[in-house]
Amino acid sequence: MGQPTPATDDGWWRSAVIYQVYVRSFADGDGDGTGDLAGVRARLPYLAELGVDALWFNPWYKSPMKDGGYDVADYRAVDPAFGTLAEAEKLVAEARELGIRTIVDIVPNHVSDQHPWFRAALAGGPERELFHFRPGRGAHGELPPNHWQSEFGGPAWTRLPDGDWYLHLFAPEQPDLNWAHPAVRQEHEDILRFWFERGVAGVRIDSAALLAKDPELPDFTEGRDPHPYVDRDELHDVYRAWRAVADEYGAVFVGEVWLPDTERFARYLRPDELHTAFNFSFMTCPWDAARLRTSIDDTLAEHAPVNAPATWVLCNHDVTRTVTRYGRADTGFDFATKAFGTPTDLPQGTRRARAAALLSLALPGAVYVYQGEELGLPEADIPPDRIEDPMHARSGGTDPGRDGCRVPLPWAAGEPHAGFGGEPWLPQPDGWAAYAADRQAVDPGSMLSLYREAIRLRPEFGDGPLTWLPAPDGVLAFGRADALCVVNLADTPVDLPAHTALLLASGPLDTTGRLPADTAVWLRA
């Protein structure tokens, strides 16, 4: 193939609205019940009308799908369930013609157990050095080499018939790579070039802080410093090398970096490393004005020293949907177990989700919108026998898993399967058609109409910093450029600040023109 013109880094990513596409559940183009690239290509006009600047795709690579595609067997091939490499190239080009850039997902911590490297390693080849194989402990090697636990539950080690054990911080089908080996580093730099040469504008890095391991693989004890596999200093050399590759193409990175230490977090965003990283404190914050303000202030403060833009996200493919989350009375939501103590109040959750959409889109930086959030979809209850997420099985059924936020989208209210395509790989709940995009597109009061108008008006806030305004308890109010954002998280209506025009409201004002509870407005100063 001829090499296309590389993407140009003109700073678009600093304030972009980026839409997350979970391909398997977005749109089914061939009627087999699984979303695919053909389905995405057919819906590009919808995404253009929504007004997004870029699409982030969860992994579309060849995979046994033991973890929703995050177990990659071949980075240079598209999984047949989704289409072909040629289709991916067409999708990237067609989206770009509509002014939409493409970000792909890279999973550097591990590969699939079906990857050629791991298959060769099992056969005793030199590829064994590309992973973490160790003899066991105990009199007969019957105990794992250390006490590390998998992110999905249970030991992070699996024993092979030859007696050795191999490391997997996630599922057993996802063996961890040995990032101390130069071949691992070279392969990933080549993978980056492979996709950049196909016009991809950026890369999202999965589990970005987990790659490097202490070569001794010691037991983990709480408070150990440095951690044996989280946020190790040698990681920064990896990302500096990656940044050099990205700079050749004008491409950008966004890292999945979960770190409580803000100074350590900011190191990944230095000018010669990653461009951006996901901000999880905002997403995991309860519906509480003081805590949201603290999260916003802390986020902006930790990005300022390295001049990196913040990112804001309300939901993704790993967490409970916003409408359901904000419909719970509890403030102590546990994202690991999806545990709550009270039922969901969907009307309340929807009001808050609408207000939160205006809040996030008014903040300085980039915003990520997970597919279906613009439709106001709630979390779905998946029958236990239909759950595919390995977190459910690995927890012995105590964790419901993440499939509830991955249910295929409803496109057309009057069509079978709400217009998704064939019978969906995950069951759509009863009444799912009520959220259909075609119905919402003609309803000016719908969640979809709100998102479209908010994205259209977002430039009103300009590129400047945020200034907090005086506000009653339970109310967030700030200005940027000539626009104001006011969000009422209190229990009673509040007066609006002085303004010249009402730009957008997440819900109607009361009869006296005051801002009701769980409602947000954009105002022109």
XYZ file of C-alpha atoms in Angstrom:
525
model
C 0.000 0.000 0.000
C 1.098 3.567 -0.516
C 1.954 5.454 2.628
C -0.779 8.038 3.357
C -0.067 11.523 4.577
C 0.728 11.291 8.290
C -1.685 12.847 10.774
C -0.799 16.403 11.710
C -0.451 17.366 15.360
C -1.896 20.882 15.368
C -2.868 20.738 19.010
C -6.370 19.449 18.211
C -6.115 16.947 21.045
C -5.844 19.642 23.711
C -9.569 20.476 23.559
C -11.061 17.648 21.488
C -14.322 15.802 22.029
C -13.415 12.146 21.519
C -16.040 9.429 21.133
C -15.217 5.937 22.402
C -16.310 3.135 20.066
C -16.640 -0.359 21.531
C -16.879 -1.950 18.085
C -18.518 -5.190 19.176
C -21.551 -3.272 20.462
C -21.707 -0.204 18.233
C -23.441 -1.295 15.005
C -23.700 -4.627 13.172
C -23.160 -4.233 9.433
C -23.397 -7.870 8.338
C -26.272 -9.102 10.520
C -24.366 -11.668 12.577
C -25.132 -9.992 15.919
C -21.631 -8.618 16.464
C -20.751 -4.996 15.809
C -18.164 -4.508 13.092
C -16.249 -1.961 11.049
C -18.897 -1.977 8.341
C -21.411 -0.921 10.976
C -19.168 1.921 12.129
C -18.603 3.121 8.569
C -22.368 3.198 7.984
C -22.830 5.342 11.096
C -20.078 7.872 10.381
C -22.672 10.497 9.354
C -24.270 10.121 12.810
C -20.903 10.718 14.485
C -20.192 13.694 12.253
C -23.578 15.203 13.147
C -22.858 14.615 16.819
C -19.850 16.857 16.236
C -16.998 14.807 17.680
C -13.385 15.454 16.722
C -12.035 11.917 16.985
C -12.966 8.290 17.588
C -11.154 6.050 20.050
C -11.616 2.392 19.143
C -11.282 -0.383 21.680
C -9.100 -3.183 20.246
C -10.232 -4.438 16.829
C -7.267 -6.788 16.371
C -7.291 -10.526 15.845
C -8.149 -12.040 19.220
C -9.745 -15.095 20.884
C -11.914 -12.522 22.752
C -11.241 -13.954 26.213
C -11.227 -10.352 27.486
C -13.210 -8.414 24.914
C -10.280 -8.061 22.522
C -7.734 -7.003 25.140
C -6.063 -10.372 24.533
C -4.366 -9.565 21.219
C -3.082 -12.359 18.995
C -1.993 -10.211 16.025
C -1.683 -6.415 16.041
C -1.368 -6.221 12.273
C -4.651 -7.996 11.525
C -8.269 -7.059 12.209
C -10.328 -9.781 13.857
C -12.587 -11.440 11.252
C -15.601 -10.774 13.494
C -15.006 -7.061 12.872
C -13.838 -7.095 9.260
C -10.496 -6.760 7.501
C -7.414 -4.580 7.574
C -8.558 -3.020 4.300
C -11.857 -2.053 5.947
C -10.001 -0.497 8.863
C -7.948 1.569 6.421
C -11.138 2.703 4.647
C -12.734 3.599 7.974
C -9.763 5.737 8.994
C -9.786 7.517 5.617
C -13.556 8.011 5.454
C -13.684 9.376 8.996
C -10.861 11.787 8.197
C -12.796 13.079 5.184
C -15.545 14.028 7.655
C -13.029 15.795 9.895
C -12.883 12.945 12.420
C -9.539 11.519 13.495
C -8.921 7.948 14.678
C -7.273 6.721 17.888
C -6.537 2.995 18.258
C -5.942 0.977 21.411
C -2.598 -0.647 22.235
C -2.318 -3.256 25.025
C 1.418 -3.381 25.801
C 1.330 -5.180 29.160
C 0.337 -8.545 27.694
C -0.714 -10.491 24.620
C -3.066 -13.394 24.000
C -1.933 -16.906 24.841
C -2.599 -17.533 21.119
C 0.007 -14.957 20.062
C 2.813 -16.570 18.003
C 5.375 -15.512 20.587
C 3.649 -17.273 23.450
C 2.916 -20.395 21.410
C 6.607 -20.578 20.517
C 7.520 -20.010 24.166
C 5.348 -22.948 25.221
C 7.152 -25.056 22.667
C 10.442 -24.257 24.390
C 11.729 -21.663 21.948
C 13.856 -18.615 22.750
C 10.620 -16.594 22.840
C 10.323 -17.800 26.447
C 12.539 -14.844 27.356
C 9.838 -12.466 26.097
C 7.571 -13.445 29.013
C 7.928 -14.087 32.738
C 8.425 -17.826 33.291
C 9.576 -18.972 36.719
C 9.824 -22.202 38.721
C 7.363 -22.500 41.562
C 8.009 -22.443 45.255
C 7.410 -25.259 47.699
C 8.994 -28.706 47.903
C 7.816 -29.645 44.422
C 7.296 -26.252 42.825
C 3.586 -26.507 43.537
C 3.264 -22.918 44.827
C 3.280 -19.789 42.634
C 6.611 -17.934 42.389
C 5.216 -15.039 44.424
C 2.008 -13.790 46.017
C 0.933 -11.376 43.258
C -2.794 -11.360 42.544
C -4.511 -10.955 39.200
C -6.493 -7.780 38.518
C -9.359 -10.145 37.686
C -9.085 -12.107 40.929
C -7.039 -15.136 41.982
C -3.286 -15.716 41.608
C -1.399 -13.873 38.872
C 0.365 -17.122 37.940
C -0.603 -20.244 35.996
C 1.367 -23.482 36.059
C 2.238 -25.341 32.884
C 2.580 -29.123 32.442
C 6.387 -28.794 32.457
C 6.177 -27.425 36.011
C 7.042 -23.791 35.293
C 4.673 -20.920 35.985
C 3.976 -17.834 33.871
C 2.850 -14.369 34.986
C -0.471 -12.783 33.979
C -1.662 -9.697 35.839
C -5.029 -10.169 34.151
C -6.602 -13.400 32.829
C -4.529 -16.605 32.339
C -5.105 -16.151 28.605
C -3.175 -12.850 28.808
C 0.498 -13.593 29.591
C 2.538 -10.543 30.596
C 5.371 -9.452 28.336
C 8.921 -8.954 29.597
C 9.594 -5.290 28.896
C 13.228 -5.669 29.903
C 13.780 -7.518 26.609
C 14.736 -5.289 23.633
C 12.667 -7.357 21.194
C 9.487 -6.462 23.089
C 10.297 -2.761 22.866
C 11.208 -2.948 19.200
C 8.057 -4.857 18.285
C 5.797 -2.262 19.868
C 7.578 0.625 18.195
C 7.057 -1.202 14.886
C 3.353 -1.687 15.717
C 2.994 2.049 16.337
C 4.549 2.807 12.953
C 2.296 0.227 11.282
C -0.842 2.067 12.382
C 0.520 5.596 12.068
C 1.368 4.822 8.448
C -2.301 3.990 7.929
C -3.366 7.456 8.991
C -4.154 6.816 12.641
C -3.884 10.070 14.589
C -3.236 8.655 18.030
C -2.962 5.700 20.381
C -4.628 4.972 23.686
C -2.313 2.926 25.940
C -4.029 0.294 28.074
C -2.766 -0.252 31.649
C 0.050 2.140 30.865
C 1.658 2.047 34.337
C 1.974 -1.748 34.640
C 4.501 -2.759 31.952
C 7.777 -2.827 33.852
C 8.374 -5.447 36.555
C 10.999 -5.752 39.251
C 13.344 -8.378 37.739
C 13.403 -10.223 41.060
C 9.575 -10.542 41.015
C 9.452 -10.189 44.814
C 6.375 -10.729 46.956
C 4.208 -7.669 47.148
C 3.652 -6.053 50.529
C 1.494 -2.964 51.047
C 3.562 0.193 51.008
C 6.527 -1.392 49.240
C 8.492 1.301 47.402
C 9.145 1.034 44.578
C 6.141 -1.124 43.718
C 7.236 -4.349 41.994
C 5.021 -3.743 38.936
C 3.172 -0.403 39.150
C 4.678 2.918 38.017
C 8.293 1.846 37.886
C 10.862 4.434 36.802
C 12.131 2.399 33.860
C 8.744 2.860 32.182
C 9.597 6.427 31.249
C 12.364 5.312 28.896
C 9.763 3.242 27.045
C 7.423 6.183 26.592
C 10.197 8.555 25.584
C 11.055 6.144 22.769
C 7.364 5.918 21.838
C 7.060 9.716 21.812
C 9.922 9.929 19.325
C 8.002 7.584 17.028
C 4.758 9.537 17.431
C 6.511 12.812 16.690
C 7.607 11.444 13.317
C 3.929 11.252 12.350
C 2.393 14.110 14.321
C 0.464 11.508 16.328
C -0.603 11.666 19.964
C -0.957 9.403 23.007
C -3.486 9.064 25.795
C -2.458 6.801 28.654
C -4.612 4.781 31.007
C -2.710 5.742 34.154
C -4.367 4.984 37.513
C -2.108 6.595 40.153
C -3.050 8.291 43.442
C 0.241 10.219 43.570
C -0.319 13.354 41.483
C 3.391 14.110 41.130
C 4.095 10.602 39.846
C 1.094 10.868 37.507
C 2.369 14.125 36.010
C 5.700 12.523 35.105
C 3.967 10.584 32.329
C 2.857 13.897 30.808
C 6.246 15.549 30.509
C 6.866 17.111 27.074
C 8.875 14.141 25.817
C 6.443 11.436 27.019
C 2.654 11.088 26.717
C 0.471 13.918 25.472
C -2.494 13.148 27.751
C -3.704 10.626 30.311
C -7.157 9.671 31.498
C -8.453 11.465 34.573
C -10.214 8.896 36.711
C -10.806 10.949 39.854
C -13.536 12.959 38.113
C -15.258 9.853 36.738
C -15.247 8.097 40.106
C -16.444 11.141 42.050
C -19.949 11.003 43.552
C -22.606 13.633 42.801
C -21.300 16.065 45.386
C -20.357 19.682 44.643
C -17.451 19.952 47.074
C -15.864 16.699 45.982
C -16.321 17.454 42.291
C -14.737 20.868 42.723
C -11.799 19.327 44.563
C -11.396 16.776 41.775
C -11.470 19.506 39.129
C -8.982 21.707 41.009
C -6.612 18.837 41.713
C -6.759 17.664 38.102
C -5.960 21.082 36.693
C -3.194 21.616 39.256
C -1.460 18.323 38.522
C -1.466 19.016 34.764
C -0.269 22.616 34.985
C 3.447 22.016 35.720
C 3.849 19.948 32.539
C 1.479 22.079 30.420
C -0.634 19.053 29.562
C -4.379 19.300 29.004
C -6.711 17.551 31.392
C -9.132 14.903 30.162
C -12.691 14.473 31.408
C -14.837 11.380 31.146
C -18.062 10.263 32.811
C -18.070 6.613 31.747
C -16.218 3.996 29.709
C -16.420 0.306 28.832
C -15.228 -0.732 32.302
C -17.618 1.105 34.637
C -21.313 1.381 35.407
C -23.126 3.797 33.105
C -23.583 7.354 34.317
C -27.387 7.364 34.446
C -27.396 4.334 36.745
C -24.451 5.532 38.830
C -25.951 8.955 39.502
C -29.335 7.393 40.184
C -28.025 5.773 43.362
C -28.345 7.507 46.695
C -25.023 6.183 48.001
C -21.846 8.200 47.759
C -19.610 5.224 48.495
C -19.885 3.514 45.133
C -17.349 0.724 44.709
C -16.195 0.597 41.080
C -14.463 -2.725 41.595
C -17.557 -4.615 42.744
C -20.274 -2.359 41.256
C -21.796 -2.451 44.761
C -24.564 -0.137 45.944
C -26.950 -0.215 48.858
C -30.041 1.325 47.251
C -32.046 0.856 44.045
C -31.563 3.129 41.054
C -33.770 6.168 40.532
C -33.458 6.480 36.746
C -35.220 9.858 36.436
C -32.821 11.294 39.022
C -29.862 9.617 37.361
C -30.888 11.003 33.985
C -31.241 14.560 35.308
C -27.805 14.344 36.887
C -26.241 12.752 33.817
C -27.586 15.592 31.654
C -26.156 18.159 34.062
C -22.848 16.295 34.255
C -22.610 16.322 30.460
C -22.725 20.124 30.456
C -20.248 20.259 33.341
C -17.677 18.027 31.664
C -18.012 19.699 28.256
C -17.460 23.147 29.792
C -14.182 22.261 31.508
C -10.786 23.085 29.944
C -9.157 20.134 28.194
C -10.336 17.139 26.198
C -13.579 15.234 26.784
C -14.222 11.534 26.111
C -17.777 10.333 25.475
C -18.443 6.606 25.726
C -20.854 5.297 23.094
C -24.443 5.335 24.318
C -23.864 8.048 26.900
C -25.255 10.521 24.356
C -28.395 8.370 24.326
C -28.713 8.307 28.115
C -28.458 4.523 28.287
C -28.669 2.976 31.770
C -26.655 -0.009 32.964
C -28.272 -3.253 31.796
C -28.797 -6.327 33.946
C -27.274 -9.279 32.089
C -28.543 -12.784 32.912
C -25.698 -14.704 34.580
C -25.640 -17.332 31.823
C -25.042 -14.594 29.213
C -22.198 -12.763 30.974
C -18.942 -13.014 29.028
C -16.689 -10.733 31.075
C -13.936 -12.852 32.706
C -14.158 -10.729 35.854
C -17.468 -12.444 36.596
C -16.096 -15.968 36.317
C -12.806 -15.175 38.079
C -14.713 -13.728 41.054
C -16.802 -16.861 41.436
C -19.851 -14.939 40.281
C -19.706 -12.257 42.979
C -18.647 -9.500 40.546
C -21.319 -8.860 37.889
C -18.617 -7.877 35.442
C -18.608 -5.060 32.929
C -21.005 -6.363 30.290
C -23.868 -4.219 31.623
C -22.335 -1.121 30.013
C -21.446 -2.979 26.798
C -24.934 -3.877 25.546
C -25.351 -3.174 21.789
C -26.720 0.259 20.948
C -30.323 0.971 19.906
C -30.443 2.782 16.566
C -34.005 2.498 15.250
C -37.083 2.130 17.439
C -39.185 0.291 14.860
C -36.620 -2.256 13.680
C -35.699 -5.688 15.063
C -33.086 -5.521 17.819
C -33.624 -1.745 17.892
C -31.785 -1.422 14.590
C -28.461 -2.789 15.863
C -28.369 -5.522 13.195
C -28.611 -9.251 13.894
C -29.566 -10.733 17.255
C -27.055 -9.025 19.575
C -24.207 -10.927 21.219
C -25.425 -9.477 24.543
C -29.187 -9.264 25.160
C -30.797 -5.838 24.912
C -33.151 -5.120 27.837
C -36.888 -4.799 27.350
C -37.713 -1.247 26.344
C -34.261 -0.592 24.869
C -35.908 0.810 21.721
C -37.154 3.774 23.760
C -33.547 5.037 23.732
C -33.128 4.618 19.953
C -31.064 7.247 18.175
C -33.648 7.838 15.440
C -36.319 8.662 18.029
C -34.012 10.952 19.984
C -32.774 12.753 16.870
C -36.189 14.345 16.302
C -36.840 15.127 19.981
C -35.328 18.501 20.965
C -35.542 17.495 24.639
C -33.651 14.214 24.273
C -30.208 13.359 25.645
C -28.898 13.092 22.058
C -30.144 16.578 21.194
C -28.530 17.918 24.373
C -25.146 16.398 23.478
C -25.321 17.641 19.891
C -26.114 21.186 20.978
C -23.530 21.159 23.774
C -20.755 20.012 21.451
C -21.794 22.658 18.900
C -21.740 25.418 21.533
C -18.614 24.240 23.355
C -16.320 26.731 21.533
C -18.142 29.501 23.462
C -15.867 28.617 26.393
C -12.734 29.328 24.376
C -9.295 27.982 25.237
C -8.688 29.913 28.432
C -8.451 28.882 32.073
C -11.296 28.309 34.488
C -12.292 30.943 37.050
C -14.583 29.919 39.916
C -17.453 32.273 40.700
C -19.138 32.876 44.081
C -21.959 30.371 44.519
C -24.186 28.945 47.272
C -23.279 25.662 48.948
C -23.907 22.730 46.649
C -23.509 24.809 43.474
C -20.599 24.844 41.020
C -20.204 28.040 38.996
C -17.283 29.038 36.804
C -16.443 31.119 33.798
C -14.212 30.659 30.775
C -13.898 33.301 28.067
C -17.345 34.917 27.800
C -19.315 31.845 28.919
C -20.449 30.668 32.341
C -21.361 27.181 33.563
C -23.569 26.745 36.622
C -24.473 23.330 38.061
C -26.910 22.973 40.947
C -26.137 19.883 43.044
C -28.086 21.218 46.027
C -31.622 20.183 46.984
C -33.367 23.483 46.227
C -33.472 25.909 43.271
C -30.927 28.744 43.118
C -30.763 32.105 41.357
C -28.677 32.403 38.213
C -25.741 34.838 38.149
C -25.926 37.941 35.983
C -25.788 37.083 32.302
C -26.788 38.354 28.880
C -28.148 35.136 27.354
C -29.067 31.572 28.206
C -27.075 29.357 25.845
C -28.167 25.879 26.945
C -29.856 24.148 29.871
C -29.822 20.496 30.854
C -33.435 20.843 31.989
C -36.115 23.540 32.305
C -35.768 26.386 34.762
C -38.522 26.706 37.353
C -41.443 29.114 36.951
C -39.467 31.935 38.580
C -36.416 31.456 36.325
C -34.323 29.766 39.012
C -32.048 26.771 38.429
C -33.602 23.562 39.856
C -31.695 20.820 41.649
C -29.672 18.447 39.464
C -29.666 20.910 36.571
C -26.915 22.792 34.717
C -26.911 25.826 32.435
C -24.504 27.546 30.076
C -24.788 31.323 30.052
C -23.229 34.129 28.053
C -21.696 36.623 30.461
